[in-house]
Coordinates of C-alpha atoms in Angstrom, one line a residue:
M1 CA 25.3 -3.0 20.3
L2 CA 21.9 -1.4 19.5
R3 CA 22.8 -0.9 15.9
N4 CA 23.9 -4.5 15.6
L5 CA 20.7 -5.8 17.0
Q6 CA 18.6 -3.6 14.7
S7 CA 20.6 -4.9 11.7
Q8 CA 19.3 -8.3 12.7
A9 CA 15.7 -7.0 13.0
R10 CA 15.9 -7.5 16.7
Y11 CA 14.5 -4.9 19.1
L12 CA 14.4 -6.7 22.4
F13 CA 17.4 -7.6 24.5
R14 CA 18.2 -8.9 28.0
E15 CA 20.1 -6.9 30.6
D16 CA 22.8 -9.6 30.9
E17 CA 23.1 -9.7 27.1
F18 CA 23.7 -5.9 27.1
A19 CA 26.4 -6.3 29.7
R20 CA 28.3 -9.0 27.9
H21 CA 28.3 -7.2 24.5
T22 CA 29.5 -3.9 26.1
G23 CA 32.2 -5.5 28.3
R24 CA 30.4 -4.8 31.6
E25 CA 29.6 -7.0 34.5
P26 CA 26.0 -8.4 34.3
G27 CA 24.0 -6.7 37.0
G28 CA 26.9 -4.4 37.9
P29 CA 26.6 -0.7 38.5
A30 CA 28.4 0.2 35.2
S31 CA 25.9 -1.8 33.2
Q32 CA 22.9 -0.3 35.2
M33 CA 24.1 3.2 34.7
A34 CA 24.6 2.7 31.0
L35 CA 21.1 1.4 30.6
Q36 CA 19.6 4.2 32.5
R37 CA 21.5 6.8 30.4
L38 CA 20.1 5.2 27.2
S39 CA 16.6 5.1 28.8
R40 CA 16.7 8.8 29.8
A41 CA 17.8 9.6 26.2
G42 CA 14.7 7.8 24.9
R43 CA 16.8 5.2 23.0
I44 CA 15.5 2.2 25.0
V45 CA 12.6 1.4 27.2
L46 CA 12.0 -1.3 29.9
A47 CA 9.6 -3.9 28.6
Q48 CA 9.7 -6.3 31.5
K49 CA 11.2 -6.0 35.0
N50 CA 11.6 -9.6 35.9
A51 CA 14.7 -11.0 34.1
A52 CA 14.9 -7.5 32.8
R53 CA 14.3 -7.1 29.1
W54 CA 14.6 -3.8 27.2
L55 CA 13.4 -2.5 23.9
I56 CA 15.2 -0.4 21.4
V57 CA 13.2 2.6 20.4
P58 CA 13.9 3.7 16.8
P59 CA 13.6 7.5 16.2
E60 CA 10.5 7.0 14.0
Q61 CA 8.8 5.2 17.0
A62 CA 9.7 7.8 19.6
H63 CA 6.2 9.2 19.7
Y64 CA 4.9 5.9 20.9
G65 CA 7.8 5.3 23.3
A66 CA 8.3 1.8 21.9
P67 CA 8.4 -0.2 18.6
P68 CA 5.2 -1.9 17.5
V69 CA 4.3 -5.0 19.5
D70 CA 4.6 -7.3 16.5
W71 CA 8.3 -6.4 16.1
W72 CA 9.2 -8.0 19.5
L73 CA 6.3 -10.1 20.9
D74 CA 7.7 -13.4 19.7
D75 CA 11.2 -12.6 21.2
L76 CA 9.5 -11.8 24.5
M77 CA 7.3 -14.8 24.7
R78 CA 9.2 -17.5 23.0
D79 CA 11.1 -18.8 26.1
Q80 CA 8.4 -17.8 28.7
E81 CA 5.2 -19.0 27.0
P82 CA 6.2 -20.9 23.8
A83 CA 2.6 -21.8 23.0
Y84 CA 1.4 -18.1 23.1
Y85 CA -0.5 -16.7 20.2
L86 CA -2.0 -13.4 19.0
A87 CA -5.7 -13.7 19.7
L88 CA -9.2 -12.3 19.7
L89 CA -9.6 -8.7 18.2
S90 CA -5.8 -8.5 17.5
A91 CA -5.9 -11.8 15.5
A92 CA -9.0 -10.6 13.7
R93 CA -7.2 -7.4 12.7
F94 CA -4.3 -9.4 11.4
W95 CA -6.7 -11.4 9.3
G96 CA -8.2 -8.2 7.8
S97 CA -11.2 -7.5 10.1
S98 CA -10.7 -4.3 11.9
H99 CA -14.1 -2.7 12.7
Y100 CA -13.1 -2.2 16.3
A101 CA -10.1 0.1 17.1
Y102 CA -9.2 -1.7 20.3
Q103 CA -6.0 -0.1 21.6
A104 CA -4.4 -3.1 23.3
T105 CA -2.8 -6.2 21.8
Q106 CA -4.5 -9.3 23.0
V107 CA -2.3 -12.4 23.6
M108 CA -3.5 -15.8 24.7
V109 CA -1.4 -17.5 27.4
S110 CA -1.7 -20.5 29.7
R111 CA -1.5 -18.8 33.1
P112 CA -2.4 -15.3 34.4
R113 CA 0.0 -12.6 33.6
R114 CA -0.1 -8.9 34.4
P115 CA -0.7 -6.6 31.4
L116 CA 2.4 -4.9 29.9
A117 CA 2.4 -1.2 29.4
V118 CA 5.4 -0.1 27.3
G119 CA 5.4 3.6 26.2
K120 CA 1.9 4.1 24.8
L121 CA 1.5 0.5 23.9
R122 CA -0.4 -2.1 26.0
V123 CA -0.4 -5.9 25.8
E124 CA -3.2 -7.8 27.5
F125 CA -3.0 -11.5 28.3
V126 CA -6.0 -13.8 28.3
V127 CA -5.8 -17.3 29.9
K128 CA -6.6 -20.5 28.0
K129 CA -6.0 -23.9 29.6
A130 CA -5.5 -26.0 26.5
L131 CA -3.4 -23.3 24.9
G132 CA -1.0 -25.6 23.0
D133 CA -3.8 -27.4 21.2
T134 CA -5.2 -24.3 19.5
P135 CA -4.5 -24.2 15.7
V136 CA -2.1 -21.4 14.9
V137 CA 0.0 -20.2 12.0
H138 CA 3.5 -18.8 12.1
E139 CA 3.3 -15.6 10.1
R140 CA 6.0 -13.1 9.4
T141 CA 5.0 -9.5 9.9
K142 CA 7.1 -6.5 8.8
M143 CA 9.9 -7.2 11.2
A144 CA 9.4 -10.6 12.9
R145 CA 7.5 -13.9 13.0
M146 CA 4.6 -14.3 15.3
R147 CA 2.1 -17.1 16.4
I148 CA -1.5 -16.2 15.4
S149 CA -4.7 -18.2 15.9
T150 CA -6.2 -19.4 12.6
R151 CA -9.2 -17.6 11.3
E152 CA -11.4 -20.5 12.5
A153 CA -9.9 -20.6 16.0
T154 CA -10.0 -16.8 16.2
V155 CA -13.8 -16.8 15.6
L156 CA -14.3 -19.6 18.1
D157 CA -12.2 -17.7 20.7
L158 CA -14.2 -14.6 20.1
I159 CA -17.5 -16.4 20.7
R160 CA -16.1 -17.7 24.0
H161 CA -15.1 -14.2 25.0
Q162 CA -18.0 -12.3 23.4
N163 CA -18.7 -10.3 26.5
T164 CA -15.3 -8.8 26.6
V165 CA -14.8 -8.1 22.8
G166 CA -17.9 -6.1 22.1
G167 CA -20.7 -8.6 22.2
L168 CA -22.6 -10.6 19.6
E169 CA -22.5 -7.8 17.0
A170 CA -18.7 -7.5 17.1
V171 CA -18.3 -11.3 16.9
A172 CA -20.8 -11.5 14.0
R173 CA -19.1 -8.7 12.0
I174 CA -15.7 -10.4 12.3
A175 CA -17.1 -13.9 11.5
H176 CA -18.8 -12.5 8.4
D177 CA -15.5 -10.9 7.3
L178 CA -13.4 -14.1 7.8
L179 CA -16.0 -16.5 6.6
P180 CA -15.0 -16.5 2.9
K181 CA -11.5 -17.8 3.7
M182 CA -12.4 -20.2 6.4
T183 CA -12.2 -23.9 5.6
S184 CA -13.9 -27.1 6.8
V185 CA -10.6 -28.5 7.8
G186 CA -9.8 -25.4 9.8
V187 CA -13.2 -25.5 11.5
R188 CA -12.8 -29.2 12.3
D189 CA -9.3 -28.6 13.8
A190 CA -10.5 -25.6 15.9
V191 CA -13.5 -27.4 17.3
R192 CA -11.5 -30.6 18.2
A193 CA -8.8 -28.5 19.9
L194 CA -11.2 -26.5 22.0
N195 CA -13.5 -29.5 22.8
Q196 CA -16.1 -27.3 24.6
V197 CA -19.6 -28.3 23.6
P198 CA -21.5 -25.0 24.5
A199 CA -19.0 -22.8 22.7
V200 CA -19.1 -25.1 19.7
Q201 CA -22.9 -25.0 19.6
R202 CA -22.8 -21.2 19.5
F203 CA -20.1 -21.4 16.8
G204 CA -22.2 -23.7 14.6
F205 CA -25.3 -21.6 15.0
V206 CA -23.5 -18.3 14.1
L207 CA -21.8 -19.9 11.0
D208 CA -25.2 -21.3 9.9
Q209 CA -27.0 -17.9 10.4
L210 CA -24.3 -16.1 8.5
G211 CA -24.6 -18.4 5.5
G212 CA -21.7 -20.7 6.2
G213 CA -23.7 -23.8 5.8
R214 CA -20.8 -26.0 4.6
L215 CA -18.7 -25.0 7.6
A216 CA -21.6 -25.4 9.9
D217 CA -22.1 -29.0 8.7
T218 CA -18.6 -29.7 9.9
V219 CA -19.4 -28.4 13.3
A220 CA -22.7 -30.4 13.3
S221 CA -20.7 -33.6 12.6
W222 CA -18.6 -33.1 15.6
L223 CA -21.5 -32.2 17.9
H224 CA -23.4 -35.3 16.7
Q225 CA -21.1 -37.4 18.9
Q226 CA -21.5 -35.1 22.0
R227 CA -24.1 -34.7 24.7
R228 CA -25.8 -31.3 24.4
S229 CA -28.2 -29.2 26.4
V230 CA -29.9 -25.9 25.4
Q231 CA -27.5 -23.0 25.6
P232 CA -28.2 -19.3 25.3
L233 CA -26.5 -17.7 22.3
V234 CA -25.3 -14.8 24.5
T235 CA -24.1 -15.3 28.0
P236 CA -25.4 -14.4 30.5
R237 CA -28.9 -15.0 29.2
D238 CA -30.9 -11.8 28.6
D239 CA -33.9 -12.4 31.0
Q240 CA -35.4 -9.1 30.0
A241 CA -35.7 -9.9 26.4
T242 CA -39.0 -11.1 24.8
M243 CA -39.6 -13.9 22.4
H244 CA -37.0 -16.4 23.3
L245 CA -36.6 -18.9 20.5
V246 CA -34.8 -22.2 20.4
D247 CA -33.0 -23.6 17.3
G248 CA -33.4 -27.4 17.5
K249 CA -30.5 -28.2 15.3
W250 CA -28.0 -26.4 17.5
A251 CA -29.8 -26.4 20.8
I252 CA -29.3 -22.7 21.0
E253 CA -31.7 -20.2 22.6
Y254 CA -31.8 -16.8 21.1
T255 CA -34.0 -13.7 20.8
S256 CA -35.7 -12.2 17.8
N257 CA -33.4 -9.2 18.1
Q258 CA -30.4 -11.5 17.9
H259 CA -31.8 -13.3 14.9
E260 CA -32.4 -10.0 13.1
L261 CA -28.9 -8.9 13.8
L262 CA -27.4 -12.0 12.3
K263 CA -29.8 -11.9 9.4
E264 CA -28.7 -8.3 8.7
M265 CA -25.0 -9.3 8.8
R266 CA -25.7 -12.0 6.3
G267 CA -27.2 -9.5 3.9

């Protein structure tokens, strides 16, 4: 059975599926014993206990104790959280910005889920209420397809979660990398889908400061119809900083150090 699944570029299987294909009773002792033998031999590893799902471990991946996450993430999430998507630093890495060697794979979901630890791999889940509205692409990686936030939605998500992804500098570096291939349509769709004014204000300010004036204009057009109040660029506000400045166009409060950082990124 394992060879048959691998020939289909599949690495994740359910316990009941294993039993049926091997002529055993689902949940029965014979099936359980066979799975445990394969597990002890390092040929499979348990990916999820509830509605048990197992992963095939190819010999070349034995050191990690599991195949790469992008080989099986879609198979795992498709029926549990169909609107999931690869997000934040993991999405940025997919799009070619990999300054930060974050060890876990970050996945956006609609409700809290415990992290997965499979072999040496770790998957972290981040909750987003309007998950299904986020613009995504369906991209094929080496072994499987996967849902990934668009470049524009990735940067907007990073701005919302800046405190957990390395701060303003990390967000600015990634935004600078992705900027050349971002589009006005992509920005418009990401902003409309999120529909959170404070985050969009920060998004427009960062794009503007990094030299993405045309994209920033798209953000400004959306904000023109919204009620705004002055928002700090970085949350929580740095009350110890000196020289707080306010950008009137975006209603964003920032410090001279933050301005210098973005200016340096722009080059």
